[in-house]
mmCIF file of C-alpha atoms in Angstrom:
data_model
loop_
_atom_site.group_PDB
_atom_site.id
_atom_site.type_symbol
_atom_site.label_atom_id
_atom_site.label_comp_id
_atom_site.label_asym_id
_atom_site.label_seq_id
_atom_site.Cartn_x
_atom_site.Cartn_y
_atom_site.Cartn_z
ATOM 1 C CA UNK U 270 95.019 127.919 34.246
ATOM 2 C CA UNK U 271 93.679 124.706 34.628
ATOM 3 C CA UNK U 272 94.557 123.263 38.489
ATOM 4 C CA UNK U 273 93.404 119.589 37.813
ATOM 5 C CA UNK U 274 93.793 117.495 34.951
ATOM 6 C CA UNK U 275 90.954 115.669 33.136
ATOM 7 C CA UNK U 276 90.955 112.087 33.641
ATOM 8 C CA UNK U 277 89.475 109.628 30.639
ATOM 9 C CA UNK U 278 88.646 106.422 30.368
ATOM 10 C CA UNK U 279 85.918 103.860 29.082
ATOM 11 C CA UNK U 280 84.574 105.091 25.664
ATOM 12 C CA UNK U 281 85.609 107.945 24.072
ATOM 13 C CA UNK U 282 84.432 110.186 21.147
ATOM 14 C CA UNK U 283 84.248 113.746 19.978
ATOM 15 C CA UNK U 284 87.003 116.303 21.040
ATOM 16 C CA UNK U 285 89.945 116.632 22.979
ATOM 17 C CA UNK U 286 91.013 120.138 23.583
ATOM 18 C CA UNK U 287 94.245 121.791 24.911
ATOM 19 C CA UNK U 288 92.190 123.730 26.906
ATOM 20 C CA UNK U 289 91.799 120.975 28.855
ATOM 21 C CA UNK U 290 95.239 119.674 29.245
ATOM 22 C CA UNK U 291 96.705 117.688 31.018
ATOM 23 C CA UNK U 292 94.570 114.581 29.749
ATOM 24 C CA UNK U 293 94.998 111.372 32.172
ATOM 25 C CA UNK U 294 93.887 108.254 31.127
ATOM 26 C CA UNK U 295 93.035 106.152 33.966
ATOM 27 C CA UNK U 296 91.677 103.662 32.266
ATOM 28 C CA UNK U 297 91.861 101.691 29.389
ATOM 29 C CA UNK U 298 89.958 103.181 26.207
ATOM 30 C CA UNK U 299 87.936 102.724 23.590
ATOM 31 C CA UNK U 300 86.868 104.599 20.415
ATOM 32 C CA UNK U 301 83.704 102.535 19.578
ATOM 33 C CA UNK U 302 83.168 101.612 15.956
ATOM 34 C CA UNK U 303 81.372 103.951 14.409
ATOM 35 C CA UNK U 304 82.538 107.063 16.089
ATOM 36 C CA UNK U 305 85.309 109.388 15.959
ATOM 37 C CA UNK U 306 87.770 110.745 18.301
ATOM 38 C CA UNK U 307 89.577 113.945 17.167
ATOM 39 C CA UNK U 308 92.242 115.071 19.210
ATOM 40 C CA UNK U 309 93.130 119.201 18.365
ATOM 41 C CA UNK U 310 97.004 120.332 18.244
ATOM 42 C CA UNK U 311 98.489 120.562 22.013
ATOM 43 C CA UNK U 312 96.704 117.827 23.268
ATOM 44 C CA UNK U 313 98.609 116.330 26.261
ATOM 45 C CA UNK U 314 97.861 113.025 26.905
ATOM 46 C CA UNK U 315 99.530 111.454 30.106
ATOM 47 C CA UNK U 316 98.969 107.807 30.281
ATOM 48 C CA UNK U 317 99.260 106.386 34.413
ATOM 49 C CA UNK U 318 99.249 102.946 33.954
ATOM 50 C CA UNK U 319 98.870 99.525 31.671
ATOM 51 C CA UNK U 320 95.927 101.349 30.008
ATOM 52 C CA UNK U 321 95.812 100.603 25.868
ATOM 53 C CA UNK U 322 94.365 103.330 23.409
ATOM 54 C CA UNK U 323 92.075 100.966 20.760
ATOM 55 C CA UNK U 324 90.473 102.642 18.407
ATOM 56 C CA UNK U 325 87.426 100.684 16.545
ATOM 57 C CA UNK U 326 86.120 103.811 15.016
ATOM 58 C CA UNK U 327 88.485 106.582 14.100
ATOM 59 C CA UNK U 328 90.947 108.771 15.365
ATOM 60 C CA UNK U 329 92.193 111.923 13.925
ATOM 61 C CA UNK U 330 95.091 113.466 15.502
ATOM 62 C CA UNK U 331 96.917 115.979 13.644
ATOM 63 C CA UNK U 332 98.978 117.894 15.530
ATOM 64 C CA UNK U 333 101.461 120.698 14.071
ATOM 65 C CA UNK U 334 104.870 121.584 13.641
ATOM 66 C CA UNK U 335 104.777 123.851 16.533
ATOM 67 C CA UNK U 336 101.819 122.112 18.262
ATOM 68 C CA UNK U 337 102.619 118.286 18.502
ATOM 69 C CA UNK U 338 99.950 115.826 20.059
ATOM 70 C CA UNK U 339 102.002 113.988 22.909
ATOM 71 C CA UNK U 340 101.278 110.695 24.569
ATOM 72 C CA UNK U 341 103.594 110.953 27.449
ATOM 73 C CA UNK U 342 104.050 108.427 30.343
ATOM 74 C CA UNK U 343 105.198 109.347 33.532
ATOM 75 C CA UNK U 344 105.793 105.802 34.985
ATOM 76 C CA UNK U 345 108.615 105.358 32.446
ATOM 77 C CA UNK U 346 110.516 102.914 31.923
ATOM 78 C CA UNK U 347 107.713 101.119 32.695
ATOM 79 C CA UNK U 348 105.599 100.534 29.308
ATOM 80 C CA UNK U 349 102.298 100.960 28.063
ATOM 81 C CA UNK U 350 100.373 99.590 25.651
ATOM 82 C CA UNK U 351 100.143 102.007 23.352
ATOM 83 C CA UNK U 352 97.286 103.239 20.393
ATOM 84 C CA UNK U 353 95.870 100.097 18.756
ATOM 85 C CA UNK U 354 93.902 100.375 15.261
ATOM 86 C CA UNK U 355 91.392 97.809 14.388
ATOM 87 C CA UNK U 356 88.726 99.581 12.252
ATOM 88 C CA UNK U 357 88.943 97.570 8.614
ATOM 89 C CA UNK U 358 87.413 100.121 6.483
ATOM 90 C CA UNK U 359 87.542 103.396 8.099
ATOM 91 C CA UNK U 360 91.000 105.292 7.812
ATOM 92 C CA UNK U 361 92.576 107.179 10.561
ATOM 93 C CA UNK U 362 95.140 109.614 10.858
ATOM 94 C CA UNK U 363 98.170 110.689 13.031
ATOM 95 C CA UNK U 364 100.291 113.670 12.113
ATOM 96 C CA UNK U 365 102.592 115.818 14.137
ATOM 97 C CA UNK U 366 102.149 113.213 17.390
ATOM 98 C CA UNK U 367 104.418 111.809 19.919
ATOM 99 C CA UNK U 368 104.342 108.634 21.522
ATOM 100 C CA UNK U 369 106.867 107.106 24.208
ATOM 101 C CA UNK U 370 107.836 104.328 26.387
ATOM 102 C CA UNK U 371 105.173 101.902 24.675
ATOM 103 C CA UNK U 372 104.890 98.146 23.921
ATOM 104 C CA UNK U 373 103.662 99.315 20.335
ATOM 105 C CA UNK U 374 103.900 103.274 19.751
ATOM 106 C CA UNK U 375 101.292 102.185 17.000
ATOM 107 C CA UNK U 376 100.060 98.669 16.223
ATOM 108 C CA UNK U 377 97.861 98.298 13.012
ATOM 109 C CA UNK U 378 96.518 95.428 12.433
ATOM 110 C CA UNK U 379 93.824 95.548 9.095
ATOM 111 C CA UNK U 380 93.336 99.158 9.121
ATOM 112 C CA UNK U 381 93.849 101.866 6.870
ATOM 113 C CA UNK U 382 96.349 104.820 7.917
ATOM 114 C CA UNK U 383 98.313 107.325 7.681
ATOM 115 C CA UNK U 384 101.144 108.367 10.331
ATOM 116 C CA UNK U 385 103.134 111.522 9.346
ATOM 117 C CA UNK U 386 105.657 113.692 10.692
ATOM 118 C CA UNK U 387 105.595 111.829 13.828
ATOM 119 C CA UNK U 388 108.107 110.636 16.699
ATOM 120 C CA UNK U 389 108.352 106.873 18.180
ATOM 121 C CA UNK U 390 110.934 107.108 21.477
ATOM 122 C CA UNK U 391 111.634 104.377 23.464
ATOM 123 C CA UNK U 392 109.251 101.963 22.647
ATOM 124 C CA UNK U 393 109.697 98.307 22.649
ATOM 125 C CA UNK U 394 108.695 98.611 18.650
ATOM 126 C CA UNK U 395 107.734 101.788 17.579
ATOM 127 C CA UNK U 396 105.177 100.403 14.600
ATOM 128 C CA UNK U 397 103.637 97.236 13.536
ATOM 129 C CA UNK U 398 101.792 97.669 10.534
ATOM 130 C CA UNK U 399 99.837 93.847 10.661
ATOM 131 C CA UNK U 400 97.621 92.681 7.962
ATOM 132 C CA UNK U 401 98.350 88.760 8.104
ATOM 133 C CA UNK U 402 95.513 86.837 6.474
ATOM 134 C CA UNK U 403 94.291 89.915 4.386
ATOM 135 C CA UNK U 404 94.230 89.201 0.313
ATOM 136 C CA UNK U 405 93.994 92.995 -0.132
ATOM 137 C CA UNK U 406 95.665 94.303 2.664
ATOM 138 C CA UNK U 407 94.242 98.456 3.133
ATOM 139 C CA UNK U 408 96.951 100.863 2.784
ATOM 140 C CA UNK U 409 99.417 102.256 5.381
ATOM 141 C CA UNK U 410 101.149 105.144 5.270
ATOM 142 C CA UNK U 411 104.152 106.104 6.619
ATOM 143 C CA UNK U 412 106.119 109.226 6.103
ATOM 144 C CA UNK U 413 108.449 111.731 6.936
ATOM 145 C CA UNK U 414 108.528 110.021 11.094
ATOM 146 C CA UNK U 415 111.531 109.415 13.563
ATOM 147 C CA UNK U 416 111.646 106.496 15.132
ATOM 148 C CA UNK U 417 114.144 105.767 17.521
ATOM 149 C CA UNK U 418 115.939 104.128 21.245
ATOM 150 C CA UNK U 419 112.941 101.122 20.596
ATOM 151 C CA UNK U 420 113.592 97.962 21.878
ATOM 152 C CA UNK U 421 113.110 95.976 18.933
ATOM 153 C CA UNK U 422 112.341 96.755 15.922
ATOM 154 C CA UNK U 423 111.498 100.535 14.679
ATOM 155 C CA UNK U 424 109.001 99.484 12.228
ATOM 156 C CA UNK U 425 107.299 95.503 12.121
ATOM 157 C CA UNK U 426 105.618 94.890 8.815
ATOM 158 C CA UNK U 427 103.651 91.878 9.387
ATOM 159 C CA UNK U 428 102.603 90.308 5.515
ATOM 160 C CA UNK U 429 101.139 94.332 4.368
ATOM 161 C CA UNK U 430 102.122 94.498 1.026
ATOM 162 C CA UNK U 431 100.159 97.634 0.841
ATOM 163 C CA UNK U 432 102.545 99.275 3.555
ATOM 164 C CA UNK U 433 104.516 102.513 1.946
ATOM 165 C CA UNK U 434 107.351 103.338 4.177
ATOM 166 C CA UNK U 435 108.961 106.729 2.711
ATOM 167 C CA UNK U 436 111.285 109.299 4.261
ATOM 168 C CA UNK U 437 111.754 108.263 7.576
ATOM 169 C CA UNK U 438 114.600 108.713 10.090
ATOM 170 C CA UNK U 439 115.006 105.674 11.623
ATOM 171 C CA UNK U 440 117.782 105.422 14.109
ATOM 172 C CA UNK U 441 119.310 103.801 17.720
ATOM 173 C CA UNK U 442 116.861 100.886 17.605
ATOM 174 C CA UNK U 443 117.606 97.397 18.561
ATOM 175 C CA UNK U 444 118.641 98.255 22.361
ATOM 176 C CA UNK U 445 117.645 95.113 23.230
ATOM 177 C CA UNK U 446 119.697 91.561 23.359
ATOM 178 C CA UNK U 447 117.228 90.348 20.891
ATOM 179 C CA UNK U 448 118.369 90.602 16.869
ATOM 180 C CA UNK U 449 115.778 93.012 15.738
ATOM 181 C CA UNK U 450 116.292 95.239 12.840
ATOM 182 C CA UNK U 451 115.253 99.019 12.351
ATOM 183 C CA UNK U 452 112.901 97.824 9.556
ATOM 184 C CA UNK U 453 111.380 93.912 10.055
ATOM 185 C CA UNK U 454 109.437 91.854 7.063
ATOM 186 C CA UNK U 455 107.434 89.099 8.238
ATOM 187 C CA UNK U 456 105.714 86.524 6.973
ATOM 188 C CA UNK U 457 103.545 84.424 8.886
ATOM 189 C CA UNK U 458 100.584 82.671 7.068
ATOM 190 C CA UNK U 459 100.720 80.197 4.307
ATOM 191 C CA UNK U 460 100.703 81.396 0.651
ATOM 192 C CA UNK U 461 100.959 84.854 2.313
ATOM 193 C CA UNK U 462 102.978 87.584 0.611
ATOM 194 C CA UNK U 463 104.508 90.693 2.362
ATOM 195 C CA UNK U 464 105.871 93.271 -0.337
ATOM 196 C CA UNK U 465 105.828 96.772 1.064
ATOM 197 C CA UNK U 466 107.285 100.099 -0.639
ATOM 198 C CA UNK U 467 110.398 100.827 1.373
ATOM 199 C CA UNK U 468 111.853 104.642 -0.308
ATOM 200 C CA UNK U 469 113.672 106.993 0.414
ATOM 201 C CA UNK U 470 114.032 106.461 4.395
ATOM 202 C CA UNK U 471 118.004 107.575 6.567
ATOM 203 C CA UNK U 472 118.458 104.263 8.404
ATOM 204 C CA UNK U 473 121.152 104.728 10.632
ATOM 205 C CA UNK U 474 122.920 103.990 13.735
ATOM 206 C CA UNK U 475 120.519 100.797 14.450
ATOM 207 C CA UNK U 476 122.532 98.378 17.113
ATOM 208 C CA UNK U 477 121.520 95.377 15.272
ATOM 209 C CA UNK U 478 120.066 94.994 11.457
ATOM 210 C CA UNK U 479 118.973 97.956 9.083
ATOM 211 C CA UNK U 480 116.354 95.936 7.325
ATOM 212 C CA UNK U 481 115.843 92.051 7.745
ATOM 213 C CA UNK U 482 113.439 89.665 6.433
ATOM 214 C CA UNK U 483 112.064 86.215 8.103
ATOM 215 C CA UNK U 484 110.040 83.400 6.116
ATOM 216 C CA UNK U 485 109.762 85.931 3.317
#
């Protein structure tokens, strides 16, 4: 039985291991580009202040069914950044993870991924998936994830017409005063197009729009 967490900041590659739980970042962090940070099923991760996950390189996280990955913060309601993906050729992946009280659960802005079977809770939005600017915007999937009691919106598709949204649960978002729906389109650049696959998802129970579109 472990009597002290491990605390992380700064760079990080290689493995996390439940072994090592609790995991307290203390700091904000980086996964440089070229590296990877793989993060094993049970991973704790307890986040203790206004510290942002960005990952340059890669990050594979795939938790399971009965072993989720969970970013948890204890100063909640207070939020924190969240995990930020900015690698634009390299393709990460989150399955089976669990992310709450963030400004962005997950904010993707150019990168190719994949989020599955995953949980958003209480985030001010619980995905942007951002590829303004891009001609071929990389692909982003997401699949079979609850999102819900954000803020805003549940998911922010900002001009990625190579986003495929499919099977989600996405519920109880909007909390807000602000009129933002479960699902958002935007498009912000000139001659920019934003097109996503939208299938198959239970949109419910959202306390202002299901799915909206602005300057689209």
């Amino acid at each position: 039985i472990r009597l002290a967490a491990i605390q992380v900041s700064g760079n990080q590659s290689g493995t996390w291991d439940p072994v090592n739980n609790p995991y307290q970042v203390v700091g904000a962090i980086t996964v440089p580009a070229g590296q990877n940070l793989e993060i094993l099923p049970g991973v704790e991760v307890q986040i203790t202040g206004n510290f942002q996950i960005t990952v340059a390189g890669t990050m594979q996280a795939i938790g399971t069914e009965a072993d989720s990955i969970r970013f948890l913060n204890p100063l909640q309601p207070t939020l924190w950044p969240g995990l930020r993906f900015e690698n634009e050729t390299q393709a990460s992946s989150l399955s089976h993870i669990y992310v709450e009280y963030a400004t962005y659960g997950v904010r993707c802005l150019h990168s190719p991924l994949s989020i599955t079977y995953s949980r958003m809770n209480h985030c001010e939005k619980g995905m942007e998936l951002n590829a303004i600017g891009d001609a071929e915007p990389h692909g982003v999937t997401v699949e079979h994830c609850l999102i819900e009691n954000c803020i805003q919106n549940g998911i922010l598709i900002a001009q990625n017409s190579a986003a495929v949204i499919t099977n989600n649960e996405i519920r109880y978002n909007g909390t807000g005063t602000q009129f933002r729906a479960a699902i958002q389109l935007s498009n912000q650049s000139a001659g920019g197009s934003n097109n996503p696959l939208i299938d198959g998802n239970h949109i419910h129970h959202n306390y202002k729009q299901g799915i909206s579109a602005w300057d689209v």
